[in-house]
Structures are given as structure tokens and as C-alpha cells.
Amino acid sequence: MSERGLAHDGTIAREGVLARVPAAFVPVVEAARTRLADTFDGARLHSAYIYGSIPRGTAVPGVSDLDLQLALHGDPTEADRADATAIEVALDRAFPQIDGVGILLTSTRALLSDLERHDAGFFIACLCTPLLGPDLAERLPRYRPTTELARETNGDLALALKRWRARAAAAATDADRRALSRVVARRIVRTGFTLVMPRWGGWTSDLVESAELFGRYYPEHADRMRTTAAIGRAPSADPAVLSTLIDDLGPWLAAEYTAVHGEKAPRPHDARP
């Protein structure tokens, strides 16, 4: 992999490898693998993946969360969601080195669809590391840092802002506001990065690097993006922080993104946080 996250042919390299999992998180990953295999049989589960800082080798004990993606043979059911929630709770309680667990449930049909080719498909092929079952990346193309990839991954920030405003208004506790600030800050930083990704010509999921790369092309907003990256790593319960992200930086970024890359193709049901 090059310093810009590319393979030798110029396509985006898969960023995670199980061999990079830090020692403190190895028992977590093995427990997740076992629980998933014991809970989801072959009739329901096609494959499972781990993504985020743990397979990238950058996870920090007590700070990082465990992120999992399940590819199901059929559309997720309420029973699937209930089982996934039970696993999230059990793993989070069992391992103090992780701060939360999130399990995404998606059908293989959706992950391999033309509509999701440059969003969920890219996510599986480049940002997810196989944990169980056949690797869907073998049925997906190689990806390059193009404007099409930018548009289809983060060209829907305006829709997310509407959801976040509703969640912020309903947030009743500091814990609620911290959780939301983490989601919002991370998404804004990653959107800022993919805004400039085609010009830079590479890929990174690192929040700090993403903010710095964004700042090269938008120096007038560099300090705000660095601050946002810091919030993504150390979430804030301050309502004013959420307001700044959702009502100031976010709308500017959404408008600039649409002007540069266009809007993401509409989805029947947008379930992103």
C-alpha cells in the first residue's frame, strides 16, 4: 500500500488486516467471531466483517469502539436486529477495552446492487476486513478516488443534517449529546475529506489526516475541521458544539459538496445515522 492508501495499480487498497489488530483487542475480535457464528447460522449469515480503528491497528484501549458489518442472505428482520443488539450489549459489557459496539445489518443483495456499488459496495471492498464467511469483495470492482465515489459515499450530507437536528432537539442527557456529537463530527470530517479526495488522489480513514488534507484545499476552514476531528475522538456534551457542527459547518460543507460533486443517488430507505 502506498502512503496515499493505494495499491500498485492505483486503486484504493483495503485498509484493514486482522494481523494488525492490537494485542489488547485480539480477545474482543475472537469473542465477536464466536458469538456471531453461534448466533447467526448459515441460513441467515453470508459473511461478517470488522471495520474501523481495530483492524487498521490504531485502536486505543478504553476509547475505541468495535464496529461490525453483517451481510445477510435476506433482508434484516426484527429477530436479526434483536440478536445483533444482544451481541452488542454482551461484548460491550465483557470487554472494558472497547467503548461501545455497533453492528450493521445489510442484505447481500443490497451490498452487491448497482445502486450501492460506490457506497455500501465500496465500504465492503475497501473499508471492511473479512471475519467470517466468503468475502463479498471478490464480487465487487476495484475502486479509484473519483468524483463518482465522492458523490455516492457522502453526497447526502444535507439529509443527515435534518436527522441530526431532530436528534439534537430530542437529546435529553449528556450521554445522548456526546454520542450524537461523535457521529456528527466523524461524518463531517469524512465528508470534508471525500470532498477533496479526487484532487488529493488517495484514501484515508484517519480523522486527523482527513482534517489536515481537507485544510490544504480549504485553508479558511482548516481550523474548524481540525476542531471537528478532535470532537470525533473526544465527543462533547455541550449543546453549543452540536449547534456549531449541525447549523454552521455542516450546511456550508453540504452546499460545497453538492456544487463540486453533485448529490448522491436517492435511496428508498436511508438508514444511516
Coordinates of C-alpha atoms in Angstrom, one line a residue:
M1 CA 0.0 0.0 0.0
S2 CA 1.3 3.5 -0.9
E3 CA 1.3 6.4 1.5
R4 CA -1.9 7.5 -0.1
G5 CA -3.7 4.2 0.6
L6 CA -3.4 2.9 -2.9
A7 CA -2.4 -0.4 -4.4
H8 CA 0.3 -0.7 -7.0
D9 CA -2.3 -0.3 -9.8
G10 CA -3.7 3.0 -8.4
T11 CA -6.8 1.5 -6.9
I12 CA -7.8 2.0 -3.3
A13 CA -6.3 -0.7 -1.1
R14 CA -8.2 -2.5 1.6
E15 CA -7.2 -0.6 4.7
G16 CA -7.7 -3.3 7.4
V17 CA -6.0 -6.6 8.1
L18 CA -6.6 -8.9 11.0
A19 CA -2.9 -9.2 11.6
R20 CA -2.9 -5.5 12.5
V21 CA -5.4 -5.9 15.4
P22 CA -3.6 -4.6 18.6
A23 CA -3.0 -7.2 21.2
A24 CA -5.5 -5.7 23.6
F25 CA -8.3 -6.2 21.1
V26 CA -7.5 -9.7 19.9
P27 CA -9.7 -11.3 22.6
V28 CA -12.5 -8.9 21.6
V29 CA -12.3 -9.9 17.9
E30 CA -12.2 -13.6 18.7
A31 CA -15.2 -13.3 21.1
A32 CA -17.1 -11.4 18.4
R33 CA -16.3 -14.1 15.8
T34 CA -17.5 -16.8 18.2
R35 CA -20.7 -15.0 19.2
L36 CA -21.7 -14.2 15.6
A37 CA -21.1 -17.8 14.5
D38 CA -23.1 -19.2 17.4
T39 CA -26.0 -16.8 16.9
F40 CA -26.3 -16.5 13.1
D41 CA -26.4 -19.8 11.3
G42 CA -25.5 -20.2 7.6
A43 CA -29.1 -19.8 6.6
R44 CA -29.1 -16.2 7.8
L45 CA -25.5 -15.1 7.6
H46 CA -23.5 -14.9 4.4
S47 CA -20.4 -13.2 5.9
A48 CA -19.2 -10.9 8.7
Y49 CA -16.7 -8.1 8.6
I50 CA -14.9 -5.8 11.1
Y51 CA -14.1 -2.2 10.3
G52 CA -12.7 0.9 11.9
S53 CA -9.7 1.5 14.0
I54 CA -9.3 -2.1 15.4
P55 CA -8.4 -3.8 12.0
R56 CA -6.4 -0.7 11.0
G57 CA -4.3 -1.2 14.0
T58 CA -4.9 2.2 15.5
A59 CA -7.4 1.4 18.3
V60 CA -6.9 2.8 21.8
P61 CA -8.0 0.7 24.8
G62 CA -10.9 2.2 26.6
V63 CA -11.5 4.7 23.8
S64 CA -12.2 2.8 20.6
D65 CA -15.4 1.0 19.7
L66 CA -15.9 -2.3 17.9
D67 CA -17.6 -2.0 14.5
L68 CA -19.0 -5.0 12.7
Q69 CA -20.9 -5.4 9.4
L70 CA -23.0 -8.5 8.7
A71 CA -24.0 -9.5 5.2
L72 CA -27.3 -11.5 5.4
H73 CA -28.8 -13.7 2.8
G74 CA -32.1 -11.9 3.2
D75 CA -33.3 -8.5 4.3
P76 CA -32.7 -7.9 8.1
T77 CA -35.6 -9.0 10.2
E78 CA -36.6 -7.8 13.7
A79 CA -35.2 -11.1 15.0
D80 CA -31.9 -10.4 13.3
R81 CA -31.8 -6.9 14.9
A82 CA -32.6 -8.2 18.3
D83 CA -29.9 -10.8 18.1
A84 CA -27.4 -8.2 16.9
T85 CA -28.3 -5.9 19.8
A86 CA -27.9 -8.7 22.3
I87 CA -24.4 -9.4 20.9
E88 CA -23.6 -5.6 21.1
V89 CA -24.6 -5.5 24.8
A90 CA -22.8 -8.7 25.7
L91 CA -19.5 -7.7 24.1
D92 CA -19.6 -4.2 25.5
R93 CA -20.1 -5.5 29.0
A94 CA -17.5 -8.2 28.7
F95 CA -14.5 -6.1 27.4
P96 CA -13.6 -2.8 29.1
Q97 CA -11.1 -2.1 26.3
I98 CA -13.9 -1.2 24.0
D99 CA -16.2 1.8 24.3
G100 CA -19.4 0.6 22.6
V101 CA -20.2 -2.0 19.9
G102 CA -22.1 -1.3 16.7
I103 CA -23.3 -4.0 14.3
L104 CA -24.7 -3.1 10.8
L105 CA -27.1 -5.5 9.1
T106 CA -27.4 -5.5 5.3
S107 CA -28.5 -8.0 2.8
T108 CA -26.0 -9.3 0.2
R109 CA -28.5 -8.2 -2.5
A110 CA -28.2 -4.6 -1.3
L111 CA -24.4 -4.7 -0.9
L112 CA -23.9 -6.0 -4.4
S113 CA -26.6 -3.9 -6.1
D114 CA -25.8 -1.3 -8.8
L115 CA -27.3 1.4 -6.6
E116 CA -24.8 0.7 -3.8
R117 CA -21.8 -0.1 -6.0
H118 CA -20.0 3.1 -4.9
D119 CA -21.2 3.3 -1.4
A120 CA -22.0 0.1 0.5
G121 CA -20.1 -1.9 -2.1
F122 CA -17.0 0.3 -1.7
F123 CA -17.4 0.1 2.1
I124 CA -17.3 -3.8 2.0
A125 CA -14.5 -4.0 -0.6
C126 CA -12.1 -1.3 0.9
L127 CA -13.1 -0.4 4.5
C128 CA -14.2 -3.8 5.9
T129 CA -12.0 -6.7 6.9
P130 CA -13.4 -10.3 6.5
L131 CA -14.1 -12.0 9.7
L132 CA -16.5 -14.9 8.8
G133 CA -17.7 -16.4 5.5
P134 CA -16.9 -15.7 1.9
D135 CA -15.6 -12.3 1.0
L136 CA -18.0 -10.2 -1.0
A137 CA -15.1 -8.0 -2.2
E138 CA -14.4 -10.8 -4.7
R139 CA -17.6 -9.9 -6.4
L140 CA -17.0 -6.1 -6.4
P141 CA -14.8 -3.9 -8.6
R142 CA -11.6 -2.2 -7.7
Y143 CA -12.2 1.4 -6.7
R144 CA -10.3 4.7 -7.5
P145 CA -10.6 8.1 -5.8
T146 CA -13.0 9.5 -8.3
T147 CA -15.8 12.2 -8.1
E148 CA -18.3 9.4 -8.5
L149 CA -17.0 7.7 -5.4
A150 CA -17.1 11.0 -3.6
R151 CA -20.7 11.7 -4.6
E152 CA -22.0 8.3 -3.7
T153 CA -20.3 7.9 -0.4
N154 CA -21.0 11.4 1.1
G155 CA -23.2 13.3 -1.3
D156 CA -26.2 13.1 1.1
L157 CA -24.9 15.2 4.0
A158 CA -27.9 17.6 3.7
L159 CA -30.2 14.7 4.5
A160 CA -28.1 13.7 7.5
L161 CA -28.2 17.3 8.9
K162 CA -32.0 17.1 9.0
R163 CA -31.9 13.8 11.0
W164 CA -29.2 15.2 13.4
R165 CA -31.2 18.3 14.1
A166 CA -34.1 16.2 15.2
R167 CA -31.9 14.0 17.3
A168 CA -30.2 17.1 18.9
A169 CA -33.6 18.5 19.8
A170 CA -34.7 15.2 21.4
A171 CA -31.4 14.6 23.3
A172 CA -32.2 14.6 27.0
T173 CA -28.9 13.7 28.6
D174 CA -25.2 14.5 28.3
A175 CA -24.7 10.9 27.1
D176 CA -27.1 11.4 24.3
R177 CA -25.3 14.6 23.2
R178 CA -21.9 13.0 23.4
A179 CA -23.0 10.1 21.3
L180 CA -24.5 12.4 18.7
S181 CA -21.5 14.7 18.6
R182 CA -19.3 11.8 17.9
V183 CA -21.5 10.6 14.9
V184 CA -21.8 14.2 13.5
A185 CA -18.1 15.1 13.9
R186 CA -16.9 11.9 12.3
R187 CA -19.2 12.2 9.4
I188 CA -18.4 15.8 8.8
V189 CA -14.7 15.2 8.8
R190 CA -15.0 12.2 6.4
T191 CA -17.2 14.3 4.2
G192 CA -14.6 17.0 4.2
F193 CA -12.0 14.5 3.2
T194 CA -14.0 13.0 0.4
L195 CA -14.7 16.5 -0.9
V196 CA -11.0 16.8 -1.7
M197 CA -10.2 13.1 -2.2
P198 CA -10.2 13.2 -6.0
R199 CA -7.8 16.2 -6.0
W200 CA -5.5 14.6 -3.5
G201 CA -5.7 11.2 -5.3
G202 CA -5.9 8.7 -2.4
W203 CA -7.8 7.3 0.5
T204 CA -7.6 7.6 4.3
S205 CA -10.0 6.9 7.2
D206 CA -7.8 8.6 9.8
L207 CA -9.7 11.6 11.2
V208 CA -6.7 13.7 11.9
E209 CA -5.1 13.1 8.5
S210 CA -8.5 13.7 6.8
A211 CA -8.9 17.1 8.5
E212 CA -5.3 18.1 7.5
L213 CA -5.8 17.1 3.9
F214 CA -9.1 19.0 3.8
G215 CA -7.3 22.0 5.1
R216 CA -4.8 22.0 2.3
Y217 CA -7.6 22.8 -0.2
Y218 CA -9.8 24.9 2.1
P219 CA -7.4 26.7 4.4
E220 CA -10.1 29.2 5.5
H221 CA -12.0 26.3 7.2
A222 CA -8.9 24.2 8.3
D223 CA -9.1 25.2 12.0
R224 CA -12.8 24.3 12.2
M225 CA -12.2 20.9 10.6
R226 CA -9.3 20.2 13.0
T227 CA -11.6 21.0 15.9
T228 CA -14.3 18.8 14.5
A229 CA -11.8 15.9 14.2
A230 CA -10.9 16.4 17.8
I231 CA -14.6 16.2 18.8
G232 CA -14.8 12.9 16.7
R233 CA -12.2 11.4 19.0
A234 CA -13.3 13.1 22.3
P235 CA -17.1 13.8 22.0
S236 CA -18.7 16.8 23.7
A237 CA -21.9 17.1 25.6
D238 CA -22.1 20.9 25.0
P239 CA -25.2 21.8 23.0
A240 CA -23.4 24.7 21.5
V241 CA -20.8 22.3 20.0
L242 CA -23.6 20.3 18.3
S243 CA -25.2 23.5 17.1
T244 CA -22.0 24.7 15.5
L245 CA -21.5 21.4 13.7
I246 CA -25.1 21.0 12.5
D247 CA -26.1 24.6 11.8
D248 CA -22.8 26.2 10.7
L249 CA -20.0 23.9 9.3
G250 CA -22.4 21.2 8.2
P251 CA -24.6 23.3 5.9
W252 CA -21.6 25.0 4.3
L253 CA -20.0 21.7 3.7
A254 CA -23.2 20.2 2.2
A255 CA -23.6 23.1 -0.2
E256 CA -19.9 23.0 -1.3
Y257 CA -20.1 19.2 -1.7
T258 CA -23.2 19.4 -4.0
A259 CA -21.5 22.2 -6.0
V260 CA -18.3 20.1 -6.5
H261 CA -19.6 16.5 -6.8
G262 CA -23.4 16.6 -7.1
E263 CA -26.0 14.8 -5.0
K264 CA -26.0 11.2 -4.1
A265 CA -28.5 9.0 -5.9
P266 CA -31.7 8.7 -3.8
R267 CA -32.2 5.6 -1.7
P268 CA -35.6 4.0 -0.9
H269 CA -34.7 4.0 2.8
D270 CA -31.8 5.9 4.2
A271 CA -30.8 4.3 7.5
R272 CA -27.5 6.0 8.1
P273 CA -27.1 7.6 11.5

